[in-house]
mmCIF file of C-alpha atoms in Angstrom:
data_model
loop_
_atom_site.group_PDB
_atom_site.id
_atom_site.type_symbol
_atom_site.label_atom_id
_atom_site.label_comp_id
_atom_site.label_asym_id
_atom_site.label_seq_id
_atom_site.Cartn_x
_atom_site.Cartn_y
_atom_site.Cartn_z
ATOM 1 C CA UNK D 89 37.587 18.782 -111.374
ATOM 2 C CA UNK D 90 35.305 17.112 -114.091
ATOM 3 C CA UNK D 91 36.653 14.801 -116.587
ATOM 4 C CA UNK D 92 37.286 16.106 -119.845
ATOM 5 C CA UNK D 93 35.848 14.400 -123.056
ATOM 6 C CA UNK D 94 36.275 14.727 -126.432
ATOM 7 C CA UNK D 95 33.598 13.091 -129.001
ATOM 8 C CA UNK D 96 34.509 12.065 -132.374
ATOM 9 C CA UNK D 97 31.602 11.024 -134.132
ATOM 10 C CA UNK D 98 30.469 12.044 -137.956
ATOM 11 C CA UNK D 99 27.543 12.041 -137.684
ATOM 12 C CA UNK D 100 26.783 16.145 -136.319
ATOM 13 C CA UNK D 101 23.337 15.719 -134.677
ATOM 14 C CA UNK D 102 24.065 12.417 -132.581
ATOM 15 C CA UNK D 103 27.268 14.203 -131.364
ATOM 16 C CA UNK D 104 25.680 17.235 -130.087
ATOM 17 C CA UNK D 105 22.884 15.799 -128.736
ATOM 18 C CA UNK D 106 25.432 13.343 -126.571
ATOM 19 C CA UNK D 107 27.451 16.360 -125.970
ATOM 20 C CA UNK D 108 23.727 17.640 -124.430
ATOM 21 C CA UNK D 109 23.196 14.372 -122.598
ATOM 22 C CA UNK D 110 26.862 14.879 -120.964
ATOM 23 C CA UNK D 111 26.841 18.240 -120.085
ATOM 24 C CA UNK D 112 24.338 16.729 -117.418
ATOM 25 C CA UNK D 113 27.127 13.965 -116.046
ATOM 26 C CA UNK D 114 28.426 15.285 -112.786
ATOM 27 C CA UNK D 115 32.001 14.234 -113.133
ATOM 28 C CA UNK D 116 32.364 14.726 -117.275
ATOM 29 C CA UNK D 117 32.470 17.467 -119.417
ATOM 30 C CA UNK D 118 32.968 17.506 -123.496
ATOM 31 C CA UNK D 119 35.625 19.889 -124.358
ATOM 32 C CA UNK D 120 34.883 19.608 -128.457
ATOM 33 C CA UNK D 121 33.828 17.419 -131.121
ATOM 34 C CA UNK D 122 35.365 16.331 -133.913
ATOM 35 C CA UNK D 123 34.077 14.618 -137.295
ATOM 36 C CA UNK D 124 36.461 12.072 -137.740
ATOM 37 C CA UNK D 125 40.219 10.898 -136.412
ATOM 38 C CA UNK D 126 41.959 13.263 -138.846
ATOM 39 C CA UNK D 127 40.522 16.391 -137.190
ATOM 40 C CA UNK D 128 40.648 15.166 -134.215
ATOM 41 C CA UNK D 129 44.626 14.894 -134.718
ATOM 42 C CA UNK D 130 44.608 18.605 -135.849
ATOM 43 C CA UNK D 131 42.830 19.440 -132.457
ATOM 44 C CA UNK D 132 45.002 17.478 -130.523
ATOM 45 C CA UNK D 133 47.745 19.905 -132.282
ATOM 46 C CA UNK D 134 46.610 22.944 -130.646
ATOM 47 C CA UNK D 135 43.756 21.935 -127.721
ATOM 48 C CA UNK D 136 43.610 20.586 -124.548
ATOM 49 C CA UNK D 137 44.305 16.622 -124.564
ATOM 50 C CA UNK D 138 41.423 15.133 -122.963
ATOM 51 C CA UNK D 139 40.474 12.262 -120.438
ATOM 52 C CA UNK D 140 38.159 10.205 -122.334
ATOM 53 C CA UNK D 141 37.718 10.153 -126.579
ATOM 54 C CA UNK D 142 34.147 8.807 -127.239
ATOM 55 C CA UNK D 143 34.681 7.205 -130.698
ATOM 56 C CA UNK D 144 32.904 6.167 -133.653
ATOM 57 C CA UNK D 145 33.916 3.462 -135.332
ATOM 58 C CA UNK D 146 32.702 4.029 -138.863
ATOM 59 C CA UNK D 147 33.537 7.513 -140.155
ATOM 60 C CA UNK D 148 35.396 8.945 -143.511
ATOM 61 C CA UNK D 149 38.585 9.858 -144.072
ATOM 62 C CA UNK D 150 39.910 8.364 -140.645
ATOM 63 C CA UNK D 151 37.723 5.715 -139.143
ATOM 64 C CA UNK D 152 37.369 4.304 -135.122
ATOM 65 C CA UNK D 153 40.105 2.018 -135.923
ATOM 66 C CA UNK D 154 42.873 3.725 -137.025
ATOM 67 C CA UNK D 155 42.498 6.334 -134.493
ATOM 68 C CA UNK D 156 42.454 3.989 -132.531
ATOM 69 C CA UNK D 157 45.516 2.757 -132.867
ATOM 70 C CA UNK D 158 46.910 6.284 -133.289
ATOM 71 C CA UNK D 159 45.542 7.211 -129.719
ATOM 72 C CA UNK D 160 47.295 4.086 -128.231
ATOM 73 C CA UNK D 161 50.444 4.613 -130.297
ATOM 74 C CA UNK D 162 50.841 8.520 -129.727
ATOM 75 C CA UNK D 163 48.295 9.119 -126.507
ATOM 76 C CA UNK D 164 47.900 5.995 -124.685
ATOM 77 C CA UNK D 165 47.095 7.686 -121.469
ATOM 78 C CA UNK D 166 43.554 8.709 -123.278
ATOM 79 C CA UNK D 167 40.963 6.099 -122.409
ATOM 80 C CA UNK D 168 39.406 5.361 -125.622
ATOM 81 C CA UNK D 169 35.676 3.870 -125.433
ATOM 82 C CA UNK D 170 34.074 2.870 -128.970
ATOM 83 C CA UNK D 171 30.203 4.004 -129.243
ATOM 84 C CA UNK D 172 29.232 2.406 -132.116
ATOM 85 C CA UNK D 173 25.652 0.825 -133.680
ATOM 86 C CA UNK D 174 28.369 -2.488 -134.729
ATOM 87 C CA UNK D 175 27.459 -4.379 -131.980
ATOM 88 C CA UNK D 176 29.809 -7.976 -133.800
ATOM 89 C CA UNK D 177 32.105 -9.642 -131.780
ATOM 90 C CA UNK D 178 34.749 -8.516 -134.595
ATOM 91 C CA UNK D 179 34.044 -5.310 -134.350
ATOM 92 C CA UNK D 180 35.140 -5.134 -130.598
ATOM 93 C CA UNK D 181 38.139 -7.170 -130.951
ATOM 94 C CA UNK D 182 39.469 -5.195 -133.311
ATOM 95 C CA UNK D 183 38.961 -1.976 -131.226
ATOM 96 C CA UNK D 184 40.635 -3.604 -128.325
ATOM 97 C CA UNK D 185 42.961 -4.969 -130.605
ATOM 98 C CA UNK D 186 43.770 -0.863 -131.404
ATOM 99 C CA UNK D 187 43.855 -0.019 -127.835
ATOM 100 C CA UNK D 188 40.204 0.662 -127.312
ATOM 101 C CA UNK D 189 39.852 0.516 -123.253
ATOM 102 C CA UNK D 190 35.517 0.276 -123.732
ATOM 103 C CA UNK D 191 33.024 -0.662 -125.799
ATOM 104 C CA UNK D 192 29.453 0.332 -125.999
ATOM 105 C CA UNK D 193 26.152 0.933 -128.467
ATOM 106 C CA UNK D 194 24.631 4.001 -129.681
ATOM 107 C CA UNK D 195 21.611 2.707 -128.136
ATOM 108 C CA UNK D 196 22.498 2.844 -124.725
ATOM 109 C CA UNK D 197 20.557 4.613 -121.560
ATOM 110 C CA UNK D 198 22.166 7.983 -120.429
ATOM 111 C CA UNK D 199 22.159 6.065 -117.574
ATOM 112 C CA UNK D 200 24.212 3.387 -118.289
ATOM 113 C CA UNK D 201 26.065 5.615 -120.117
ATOM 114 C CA UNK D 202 27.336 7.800 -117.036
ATOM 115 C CA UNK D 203 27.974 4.639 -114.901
ATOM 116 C CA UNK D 204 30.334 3.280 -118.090
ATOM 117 C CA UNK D 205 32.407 6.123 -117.975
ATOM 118 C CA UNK D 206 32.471 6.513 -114.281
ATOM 119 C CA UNK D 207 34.161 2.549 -114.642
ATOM 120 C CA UNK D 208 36.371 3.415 -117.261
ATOM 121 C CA UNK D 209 38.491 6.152 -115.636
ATOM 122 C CA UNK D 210 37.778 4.427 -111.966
ATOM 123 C CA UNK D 211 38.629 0.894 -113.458
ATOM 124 C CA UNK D 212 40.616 2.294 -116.833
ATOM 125 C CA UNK D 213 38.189 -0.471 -119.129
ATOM 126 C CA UNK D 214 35.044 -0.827 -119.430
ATOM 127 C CA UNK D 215 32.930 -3.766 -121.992
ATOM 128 C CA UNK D 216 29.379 -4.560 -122.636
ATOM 129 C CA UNK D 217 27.947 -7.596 -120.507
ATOM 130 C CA UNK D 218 28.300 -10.043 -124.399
ATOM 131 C CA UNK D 219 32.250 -9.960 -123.831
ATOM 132 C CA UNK D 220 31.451 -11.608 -120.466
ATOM 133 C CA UNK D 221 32.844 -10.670 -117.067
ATOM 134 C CA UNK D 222 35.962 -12.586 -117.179
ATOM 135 C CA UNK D 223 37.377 -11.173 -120.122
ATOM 136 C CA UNK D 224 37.383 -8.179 -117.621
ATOM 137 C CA UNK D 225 39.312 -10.375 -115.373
ATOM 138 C CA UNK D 226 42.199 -10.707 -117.708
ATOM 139 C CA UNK D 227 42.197 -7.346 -118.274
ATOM 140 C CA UNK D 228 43.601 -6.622 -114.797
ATOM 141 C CA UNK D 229 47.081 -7.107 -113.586
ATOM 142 C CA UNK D 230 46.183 -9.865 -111.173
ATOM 143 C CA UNK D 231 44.363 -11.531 -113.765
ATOM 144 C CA UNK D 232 47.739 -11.851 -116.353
ATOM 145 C CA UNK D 233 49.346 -13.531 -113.187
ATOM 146 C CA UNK D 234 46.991 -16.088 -112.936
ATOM 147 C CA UNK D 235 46.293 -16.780 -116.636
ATOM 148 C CA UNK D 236 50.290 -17.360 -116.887
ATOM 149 C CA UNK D 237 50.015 -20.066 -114.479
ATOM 150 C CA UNK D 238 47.796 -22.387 -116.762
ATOM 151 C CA UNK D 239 49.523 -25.057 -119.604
ATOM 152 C CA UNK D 240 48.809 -23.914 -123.233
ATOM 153 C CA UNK D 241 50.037 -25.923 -125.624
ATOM 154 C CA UNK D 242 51.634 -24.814 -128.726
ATOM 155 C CA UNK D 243 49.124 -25.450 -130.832
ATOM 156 C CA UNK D 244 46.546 -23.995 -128.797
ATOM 157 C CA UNK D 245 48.827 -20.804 -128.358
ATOM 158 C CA UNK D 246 48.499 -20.747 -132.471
ATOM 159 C CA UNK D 247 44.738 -21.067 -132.248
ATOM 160 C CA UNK D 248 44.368 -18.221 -129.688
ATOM 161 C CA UNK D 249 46.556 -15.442 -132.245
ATOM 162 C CA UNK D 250 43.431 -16.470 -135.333
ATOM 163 C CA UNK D 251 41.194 -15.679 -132.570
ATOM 164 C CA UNK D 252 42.236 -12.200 -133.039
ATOM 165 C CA UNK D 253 42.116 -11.887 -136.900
ATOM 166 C CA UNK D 254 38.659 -11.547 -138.440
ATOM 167 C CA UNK D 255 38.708 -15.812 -139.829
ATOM 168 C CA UNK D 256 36.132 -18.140 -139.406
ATOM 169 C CA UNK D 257 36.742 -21.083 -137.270
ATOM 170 C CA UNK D 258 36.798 -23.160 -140.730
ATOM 171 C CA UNK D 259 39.377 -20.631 -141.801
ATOM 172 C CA UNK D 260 41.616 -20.752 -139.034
ATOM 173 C CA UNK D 261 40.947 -24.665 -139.600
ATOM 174 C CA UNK D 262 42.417 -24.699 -143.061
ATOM 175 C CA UNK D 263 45.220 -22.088 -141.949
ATOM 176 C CA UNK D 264 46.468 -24.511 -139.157
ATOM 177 C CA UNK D 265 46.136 -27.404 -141.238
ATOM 178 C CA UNK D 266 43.907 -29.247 -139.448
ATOM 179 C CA UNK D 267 40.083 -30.406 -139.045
ATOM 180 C CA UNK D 268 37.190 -27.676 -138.067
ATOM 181 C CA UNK D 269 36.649 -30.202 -135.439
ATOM 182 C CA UNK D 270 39.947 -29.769 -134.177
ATOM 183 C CA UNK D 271 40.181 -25.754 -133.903
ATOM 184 C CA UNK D 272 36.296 -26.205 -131.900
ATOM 185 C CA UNK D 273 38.144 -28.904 -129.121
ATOM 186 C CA UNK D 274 41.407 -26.165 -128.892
ATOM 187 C CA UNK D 275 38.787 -23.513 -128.625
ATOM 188 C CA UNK D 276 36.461 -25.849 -125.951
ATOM 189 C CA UNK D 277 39.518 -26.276 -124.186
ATOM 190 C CA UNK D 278 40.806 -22.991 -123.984
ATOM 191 C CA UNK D 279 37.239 -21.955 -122.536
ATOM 192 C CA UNK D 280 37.394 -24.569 -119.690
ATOM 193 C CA UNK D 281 40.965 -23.769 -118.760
ATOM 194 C CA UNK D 282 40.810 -20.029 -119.137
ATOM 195 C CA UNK D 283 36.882 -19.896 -117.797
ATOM 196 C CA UNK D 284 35.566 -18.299 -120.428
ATOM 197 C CA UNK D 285 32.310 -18.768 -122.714
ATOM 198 C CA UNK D 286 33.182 -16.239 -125.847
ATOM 199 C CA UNK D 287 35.883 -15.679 -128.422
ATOM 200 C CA UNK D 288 35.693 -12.313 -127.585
ATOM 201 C CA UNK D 289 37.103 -13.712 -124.325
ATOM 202 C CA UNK D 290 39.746 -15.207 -126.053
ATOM 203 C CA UNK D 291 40.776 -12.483 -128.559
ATOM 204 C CA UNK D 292 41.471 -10.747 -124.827
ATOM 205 C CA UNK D 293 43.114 -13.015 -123.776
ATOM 206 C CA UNK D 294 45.228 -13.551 -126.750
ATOM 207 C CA UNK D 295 46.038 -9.927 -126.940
ATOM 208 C CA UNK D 296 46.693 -9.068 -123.070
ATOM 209 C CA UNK D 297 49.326 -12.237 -123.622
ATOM 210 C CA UNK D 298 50.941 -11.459 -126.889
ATOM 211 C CA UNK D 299 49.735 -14.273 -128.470
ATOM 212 C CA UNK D 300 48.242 -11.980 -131.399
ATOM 213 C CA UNK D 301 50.192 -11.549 -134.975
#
């Protein structure tokens, strides 16, 4: 039985031509499209709930985000991957932020495209090579078990929940009351003790932790 997806995606010619490109997937199928998050919440009303919602981020009336977080809030067995031209680290923290489980550009390869979704429902996330491969690590189960194991300080534990907000590292400075050069050594230590190289990284970290506000 093929996966069922839904796309949600304003703009009516890119949707139907990636409904097109997916009607060629072996394991997917698009069971309808919607414009934007507030029809796709009247479909959901009366239609079959699907596997996988293919998401826009910027759309009227009810954008990627907040349908976002009204999937994960309301349906959070749908795996919800953002396809979106945004390609800014903000951008995808937020969406993961909402519940978003992947993450990937309108400009993408049907290719790459196929093998993305065939990770997300095998693997339940999927993110673009930028967010790094261990911020897939601490996605996973045994990757919380280890992360709990290493020493965060408190103010270090503050640092990580700004990582999630959309502040500058001078902004999060002058929010924690300290130097810019301070937040970048809590920030270069969090990367050596948690392994990672992004602050994407640590927005998923923060987040998988419930170190966020």
């Amino acid at each position: 039985m093929k996966n069922s997806i839904v796309i949600v995606d304003d703009h009516v010619l890119i949707a139907n031509a990636l409904s097109s490109i997916i009607s060629n997937f072996n394991q997917f199928e698009v069971s309808y499209i919607c414009e934007n998050g507030l029809e796709l919440q009247e479909k959901f009303k009366n239609s079959r709930i699907p596997d996988i919602v293919l998401l826009d981020i910027s759309m009227p009336i009810m954008d990627g985000f907040e349908t976002a977080l009204w999937l994960k809030n309301d349906y959070p067995n749908v795996l919800v991957m953002a396809l979106s031209m945004q390609d800014d680290e903000q951008s995808l923290i937020k969406m993961i932020k909402n519940g978003a489980k992947g993450y990937m550009l309108k400009n993408v390869h049907p290719r790459e495209l196929e093998s993305a979704l065939n990770i997300i429902v095998e693997k339940g996330h999927f993110f673009p090579a930028w967010a790094t491969s261990k911020v897939l690590t601490t996605l996973s189960d045994d990757g919380i078990e280890a992360s709990s194991k290493i020493k965060i300080s408190d103010r270090e534990k503050e640092f990580l929940k700004y990582t999630v907000t959309e502040m500058s590292y001078k902004e999060i400075a002058e929010k924690m009351f300290c130097s810019p050069r301070t937040v970048e050594n809590y920030r270069d230590s969090l990367f050596e003790k948690l392994e990672l190289k992004t602050r994407v990284g640590l927005a998923v970290y923060a987040i998988k932790n419930g170190y966020e506000e």
